[in-house]
Short mmCIF file of C-alpha atoms and ligand atoms in Angstrom, two decimals:
data_model
loop_
_atom_site.label_atom_id
_atom_site.label_comp_id
_atom_site.label_asym_id
_atom_site.label_seq_id
_atom_site.Cartn_x
_atom_site.Cartn_y
_atom_site.Cartn_z
CA MET F 1 0.01 0.04 0.02
CA LEU F 2 1.10 3.61 -0.69
CA PRO F 3 -1.30 5.55 1.53
CA GLN F 4 -0.92 9.17 2.10
CA LYS F 5 0.96 9.34 -1.31
CA THR F 6 -0.24 11.56 -4.11
CA ALA F 7 0.37 11.09 -7.87
CA ILE F 8 -0.11 13.00 -11.12
CA ILE F 9 -0.65 10.82 -14.20
CA THR F 10 -0.76 12.26 -17.75
CA GLY F 11 -2.60 10.49 -20.40
CA ALA F 12 -4.80 8.96 -17.67
CA GLY F 13 -7.99 8.64 -19.68
CA LYS F 14 -7.07 5.55 -21.70
CA GLY F 15 -4.71 2.62 -22.13
CA ILE F 16 -1.69 2.52 -19.83
CA GLY F 17 -2.39 5.64 -18.03
CA LEU F 18 -5.90 4.40 -17.15
CA ALA F 19 -4.50 1.11 -15.82
CA VAL F 20 -1.80 2.88 -13.81
CA ALA F 21 -4.46 5.17 -12.32
CA ARG F 22 -6.61 2.22 -11.29
CA ALA F 23 -3.55 0.38 -9.74
CA LEU F 24 -2.38 3.40 -7.79
CA ALA F 25 -6.01 4.25 -6.52
CA LYS F 26 -6.22 0.53 -5.34
CA GLU F 27 -2.94 1.21 -3.30
CA GLY F 28 -4.57 4.26 -1.64
CA VAL F 29 -2.81 6.89 -3.65
CA ARG F 30 -4.64 10.15 -4.04
CA LEU F 31 -4.67 11.03 -7.81
CA GLY F 32 -4.31 14.06 -10.14
CA LEU F 33 -5.30 13.03 -13.64
CA ILE F 34 -4.43 14.83 -17.05
CA ALA F 35 -5.58 14.14 -20.53
CA ARG F 36 -7.27 16.18 -23.26
CA SER F 37 -10.59 14.43 -23.02
CA ALA F 38 -12.74 15.67 -20.12
CA ALA F 39 -15.17 12.86 -20.74
CA ASP F 40 -12.60 10.25 -20.30
CA LEU F 41 -11.36 11.86 -17.03
CA GLU F 42 -14.94 12.22 -15.56
CA ARG F 43 -15.62 8.72 -16.34
CA LEU F 44 -12.49 7.60 -14.56
CA ARG F 45 -13.14 9.75 -11.61
CA SER F 46 -16.66 8.43 -11.12
CA GLU F 47 -15.26 4.82 -11.43
CA LEU F 48 -12.53 5.46 -8.87
CA LYS F 49 -15.01 7.12 -6.46
CA GLU F 50 -17.47 4.20 -6.73
CA GLN F 51 -14.80 1.55 -6.36
CA PHE F 52 -12.32 3.00 -3.95
CA GLY F 53 -14.22 5.95 -2.52
CA THR F 54 -11.34 8.40 -3.58
CA ASP F 55 -11.87 11.83 -5.07
CA ALA F 56 -9.43 12.15 -8.03
CA ALA F 57 -8.57 15.61 -9.14
CA ILE F 58 -8.79 16.09 -12.91
CA ALA F 59 -7.32 18.68 -15.34
CA THR F 60 -8.00 18.69 -19.02
CA ALA F 61 -4.69 19.82 -20.82
CA ASP F 62 -2.65 19.22 -23.88
CA VAL F 63 0.78 18.40 -22.44
CA SER F 64 2.41 19.57 -25.70
CA ASN F 65 1.22 23.16 -24.92
CA ARG F 66 3.43 24.65 -22.24
CA THR F 67 0.92 27.12 -20.76
CA GLU F 68 -1.72 24.18 -20.45
CA ALA F 69 0.77 21.69 -18.98
CA GLU F 70 2.00 24.24 -16.35
CA ALA F 71 -1.60 25.28 -15.48
CA ALA F 72 -2.74 21.70 -15.08
CA VAL F 73 0.17 20.74 -12.81
CA ALA F 74 -0.39 23.93 -10.63
CA GLN F 75 -3.98 23.23 -10.43
CA LEU F 76 -3.48 19.65 -9.46
CA ALA F 77 -0.64 20.35 -7.02
CA GLY F 78 -3.00 22.94 -5.43
CA GLN F 79 -5.77 20.30 -5.02
CA LEU F 80 -3.46 17.47 -3.89
CA GLY F 81 -1.24 19.59 -1.66
CA THR F 82 1.95 17.64 -2.65
CA ILE F 83 3.18 15.71 -5.66
CA ASP F 84 4.81 12.52 -4.51
CA ILE F 85 4.74 10.62 -7.77
CA LEU F 86 4.70 11.91 -11.43
CA ILE F 87 3.76 9.46 -14.14
CA ASN F 88 4.72 11.01 -17.53
CA ASN F 89 2.58 8.74 -19.84
CA ALA F 90 0.77 10.92 -22.27
CA GLY F 91 2.05 10.15 -25.74
CA THR F 92 1.07 9.64 -29.41
CA ALA F 93 2.34 7.55 -32.27
CA THR F 94 2.21 7.87 -36.16
CA PHE F 95 4.58 5.67 -38.15
CA GLY F 96 5.74 6.44 -41.73
CA THR F 97 9.01 6.59 -43.48
CA LEU F 98 11.11 9.72 -42.92
CA ALA F 99 10.76 10.55 -46.62
CA ASP F 100 6.95 10.22 -46.68
CA MET F 101 5.95 11.55 -43.30
CA ASP F 102 4.47 15.08 -43.14
CA PRO F 103 6.96 17.35 -41.37
CA GLU F 104 4.16 18.80 -39.22
CA GLU F 105 3.13 15.42 -38.06
CA TRP F 106 6.70 14.50 -37.36
CA GLN F 107 7.04 17.55 -35.18
CA ARG F 108 3.71 16.76 -33.38
CA ILE F 109 5.06 13.56 -32.14
CA ILE F 110 8.19 15.22 -30.69
CA GLN F 111 6.03 17.88 -29.22
CA VAL F 112 3.75 15.62 -27.33
CA ASN F 113 6.17 12.77 -26.42
CA LEU F 114 9.22 14.84 -25.52
CA MET F 115 8.20 18.39 -24.89
CA GLY F 116 5.02 17.17 -23.04
CA THR F 117 7.31 15.11 -20.73
CA TYR F 118 9.57 18.15 -20.38
CA TYR F 119 6.83 20.74 -19.67
CA VAL F 120 5.10 18.66 -17.12
CA THR F 121 8.31 17.46 -15.31
CA ARG F 122 9.67 21.00 -15.15
CA ALA F 123 6.31 22.20 -13.56
CA ALA F 124 6.16 19.36 -11.04
CA LEU F 125 9.82 19.22 -9.99
CA PRO F 126 9.91 22.24 -7.63
CA HIS F 127 7.25 20.64 -5.50
CA MET F 128 9.60 17.53 -5.17
CA LEU F 129 12.87 19.47 -4.72
CA GLU F 130 11.26 21.51 -1.96
CA ARG F 131 10.50 18.35 0.08
CA LYS F 132 13.60 16.35 -1.12
CA GLN F 133 11.42 13.38 -2.18
CA GLY F 134 9.65 12.11 -5.12
CA ASP F 135 9.31 9.54 -7.87
CA ILE F 136 9.15 10.47 -11.58
CA LEU F 137 8.39 7.57 -14.01
CA ASN F 138 8.62 8.39 -17.72
CA VAL F 139 6.82 5.93 -20.00
CA ALA F 140 9.26 5.56 -22.78
CA SER F 141 9.28 2.42 -24.98
CA THR F 142 11.55 -0.23 -26.50
CA ALA F 143 11.32 2.32 -29.37
CA GLY F 144 13.44 4.53 -27.07
CA GLU F 145 16.15 1.82 -27.22
CA ARG F 146 16.29 0.73 -30.75
CA GLY F 147 14.97 2.28 -34.03
CA PHE F 148 13.02 0.59 -36.75
CA ALA F 149 11.80 1.53 -40.24
CA THR F 150 8.86 3.89 -40.20
CA GLY F 151 9.65 4.82 -36.68
CA SER F 152 11.87 7.96 -36.99
CA ALA F 153 9.55 10.35 -35.39
CA TYR F 154 8.30 8.00 -32.54
CA CYS F 155 11.89 6.51 -31.96
CA ALA F 156 13.48 10.05 -31.90
CA SER F 157 10.92 11.21 -29.33
CA LYS F 158 11.34 8.11 -27.18
CA PHE F 159 15.15 8.14 -27.45
CA ALA F 160 14.91 11.76 -26.40
CA VAL F 161 12.75 10.89 -23.48
CA MET F 162 15.43 8.27 -22.43
CA GLY F 163 18.11 10.99 -22.60
CA LEU F 164 16.04 13.45 -20.63
CA THR F 165 15.29 10.81 -17.96
CA GLU F 166 18.87 9.64 -17.66
CA SER F 167 20.12 13.33 -17.26
CA LEU F 168 17.39 14.19 -14.79
CA PHE F 169 18.22 10.89 -12.90
CA HIS F 170 21.82 12.43 -12.30
CA GLU F 171 20.48 15.88 -11.46
CA VAL F 172 18.00 14.97 -8.66
CA ARG F 173 19.37 11.82 -7.31
CA LYS F 174 21.07 13.69 -4.47
CA SER F 175 17.80 15.28 -3.61
CA ASN F 176 16.26 11.85 -3.03
CA ILE F 177 14.09 11.91 -6.05
CA ARG F 178 13.94 8.70 -8.12
CA VAL F 179 13.70 8.92 -11.83
CA THR F 180 12.81 5.80 -13.94
CA ALA F 181 12.32 5.10 -17.53
CA LEU F 182 9.79 2.43 -18.30
CA THR F 183 10.40 0.64 -21.67
CA PRO F 184 7.52 -1.78 -22.44
CA SER F 185 7.33 -3.24 -25.95
CA THR F 186 3.88 -3.14 -27.69
CA VAL F 187 0.86 -3.00 -25.39
CA ASN F 188 -2.71 -3.69 -26.19
CA THR F 189 -4.04 -0.16 -26.33
CA GLU F 190 -5.89 2.26 -28.74
CA LEU F 191 -2.40 3.77 -29.63
CA ALA F 192 -1.03 0.52 -30.80
CA PHE F 193 -4.21 -0.49 -32.55
CA LYS F 194 -4.55 2.90 -34.44
CA ALA F 195 -0.90 2.73 -35.38
CA GLY F 196 -1.27 -0.69 -36.81
CA LEU F 197 1.34 -2.28 -34.56
CA PRO F 198 1.36 -6.12 -34.34
CA ILE F 199 -0.08 -6.72 -30.90
CA GLY F 200 -0.34 -10.54 -31.26
CA THR F 201 -3.16 -12.83 -30.34
CA GLU F 202 -5.30 -12.37 -27.20
CA ASP F 203 -3.43 -14.72 -24.91
CA ARG F 204 0.07 -13.30 -25.86
CA MET F 205 -0.29 -9.59 -26.07
CA MET F 206 0.96 -7.33 -23.29
CA GLN F 207 -1.74 -5.54 -21.42
CA PRO F 208 -1.78 -2.05 -19.81
CA GLU F 209 -2.28 -3.74 -16.45
CA ASP F 210 1.22 -5.28 -16.91
CA VAL F 211 2.78 -1.98 -17.22
CA ALA F 212 0.81 -0.78 -14.26
CA GLN F 213 2.36 -3.71 -12.16
CA LEU F 214 5.85 -2.44 -13.43
CA VAL F 215 5.05 0.88 -11.98
CA LEU F 216 3.98 -0.66 -8.67
CA ALA F 217 7.23 -2.64 -8.60
CA ALA F 218 9.34 0.50 -9.11
CA LEU F 219 7.46 2.29 -6.38
CA ALA F 220 7.70 -0.69 -3.95
CA LEU F 221 11.54 -0.48 -3.77
CA PRO F 222 13.12 0.77 -0.66
CA PRO F 223 13.58 4.63 -0.90
CA ARG F 224 17.37 3.99 -0.75
CA VAL F 225 17.35 2.54 -4.23
CA VAL F 226 15.83 3.36 -7.65
CA MET F 227 14.93 1.23 -10.52
CA LYS F 228 16.67 3.39 -13.32
CA THR F 229 15.28 1.65 -16.45
CA ALA F 230 12.61 -0.96 -16.30
CA GLY F 231 11.62 -2.98 -19.36
CA ILE F 232 9.11 -5.65 -19.94
CA LEU F 233 8.64 -7.82 -22.96
CA THR F 234 6.08 -10.69 -23.69
CA THR F 235 7.37 -13.98 -22.56
CA ASN F 236 6.19 -15.64 -25.76
CA PRO F 237 6.92 -13.47 -28.82
CA GLN F 238 5.20 -14.46 -32.13
N1 NAP W 1 0.70 0.96 -26.73
C1 NAP W 1 2.04 0.56 -26.95
O1 NAP W 1 2.28 -0.31 -27.66
C2 NAP W 1 3.13 1.38 -26.12
C3 NAP W 1 4.34 0.62 -26.00
C4 NAP W 1 5.36 1.28 -25.39
C5 NAP W 1 5.15 2.62 -24.82
N2 NAP W 1 3.89 3.12 -25.04
C6 NAP W 1 3.79 4.62 -24.52
O2 NAP W 1 2.83 4.52 -23.47
C7 NAP W 1 2.12 5.78 -23.27
C8 NAP W 1 0.67 5.56 -23.21
O3 NAP W 1 0.31 5.01 -24.52
P1 NAP W 1 -1.09 4.09 -24.66
O4 NAP W 1 -0.65 3.03 -25.53
O5 NAP W 1 -1.76 3.95 -23.32
O6 NAP W 1 -1.89 5.14 -25.40
P2 NAP W 1 -3.51 5.54 -25.58
O7 NAP W 1 -4.28 4.34 -25.31
O8 NAP W 1 -3.71 6.13 -26.93
O9 NAP W 1 -3.67 6.51 -24.46
C9 NAP W 1 -2.97 7.69 -24.57
C10 NAP W 1 -3.42 8.65 -23.47
O10 NAP W 1 -2.66 9.87 -23.49
C11 NAP W 1 -3.53 11.11 -23.66
N3 NAP W 1 -2.86 11.97 -24.51
C12 NAP W 1 -2.49 11.83 -25.77
N4 NAP W 1 -1.95 12.84 -26.19
C13 NAP W 1 -2.10 13.87 -25.26
C14 NAP W 1 -1.66 15.30 -25.12
N5 NAP W 1 -1.12 15.96 -26.12
N6 NAP W 1 -1.91 15.81 -23.87
C15 NAP W 1 -2.45 15.10 -22.88
N7 NAP W 1 -2.93 13.94 -22.93
C16 NAP W 1 -2.61 13.28 -24.12
C17 NAP W 1 -4.77 10.40 -24.24
O11 NAP W 1 -6.02 11.13 -24.03
P3 NAP W 1 -6.55 12.34 -24.83
O12 NAP W 1 -6.49 11.93 -26.23
O13 NAP W 1 -7.88 12.49 -24.26
O14 NAP W 1 -5.58 13.56 -24.58
C18 NAP W 1 -4.91 8.95 -23.54
O15 NAP W 1 -5.35 9.27 -22.28
C19 NAP W 1 2.67 6.57 -24.56
O16 NAP W 1 3.73 7.41 -24.09
C20 NAP W 1 3.18 5.64 -25.44
O17 NAP W 1 4.14 6.14 -26.26
C21 NAP W 1 2.91 2.63 -25.70
#
């Protein structure tokens, strides 16, 4: 259990973020949830209230917009009182060859996945530095560890998230703030489905709940140690 803890989760309306929100709420964490869709967040808030009796705070924001990202973090920090845990999960994917992909779409991927992570982290960090404690978990991907054809925008964004994460790890380690990069392979979510990723057959695909378990495992470590990079793959690839 993680009672008395507070967490902000970006991209909490669907997929991995939704599964992480459910898992943390079950552990007694008070949540601040960010996504662009108010309907998704309202639905989740009602579900968490009904199931766990918790009142999650919600903020609709596009994390790729600095003003919106900063306002959302400020609002949620005000409502929660503290930020113990930040899960930078909001992300998007479009695949296409570098030659064919529209430059504006290429830039949008970078803006959401990298700049969104940067804006939200920059806004949340002072709350952690002040108390000399905190956990920041950035949802990167195996696409942040190796490239593949049609992945230039997505892989560039996730490699960059890995670089941001590694550098921040060294900057705030001495302040007792743990920074972790999560690197799951393909997960059964709308993002993977829309992007046409091979997610495998029902019994073999990785589920959002599996990534949520990885988050819990990282948070369950004694405060004196940090899970620096945490990857999971399916045991039975096709
Ligand atoms: N699925 C995979 O195979 C896989 C594998 C490895 C890593 N990942 C990473 O895991 C993270 C979550 O992906 P997912 O598969 O769970 O995707 P998903 O099912 O599409 O959910 C993405 C969530 O992020 C939110 N979001 C997207 N763009 C946003 C923005 N600009 N500002 C605020 N919120 C935004 C979405 O809500 P709104 O649209 O309402 O904003 C939604 O709640 C991403 O960073 C992704 O790159 C995914």
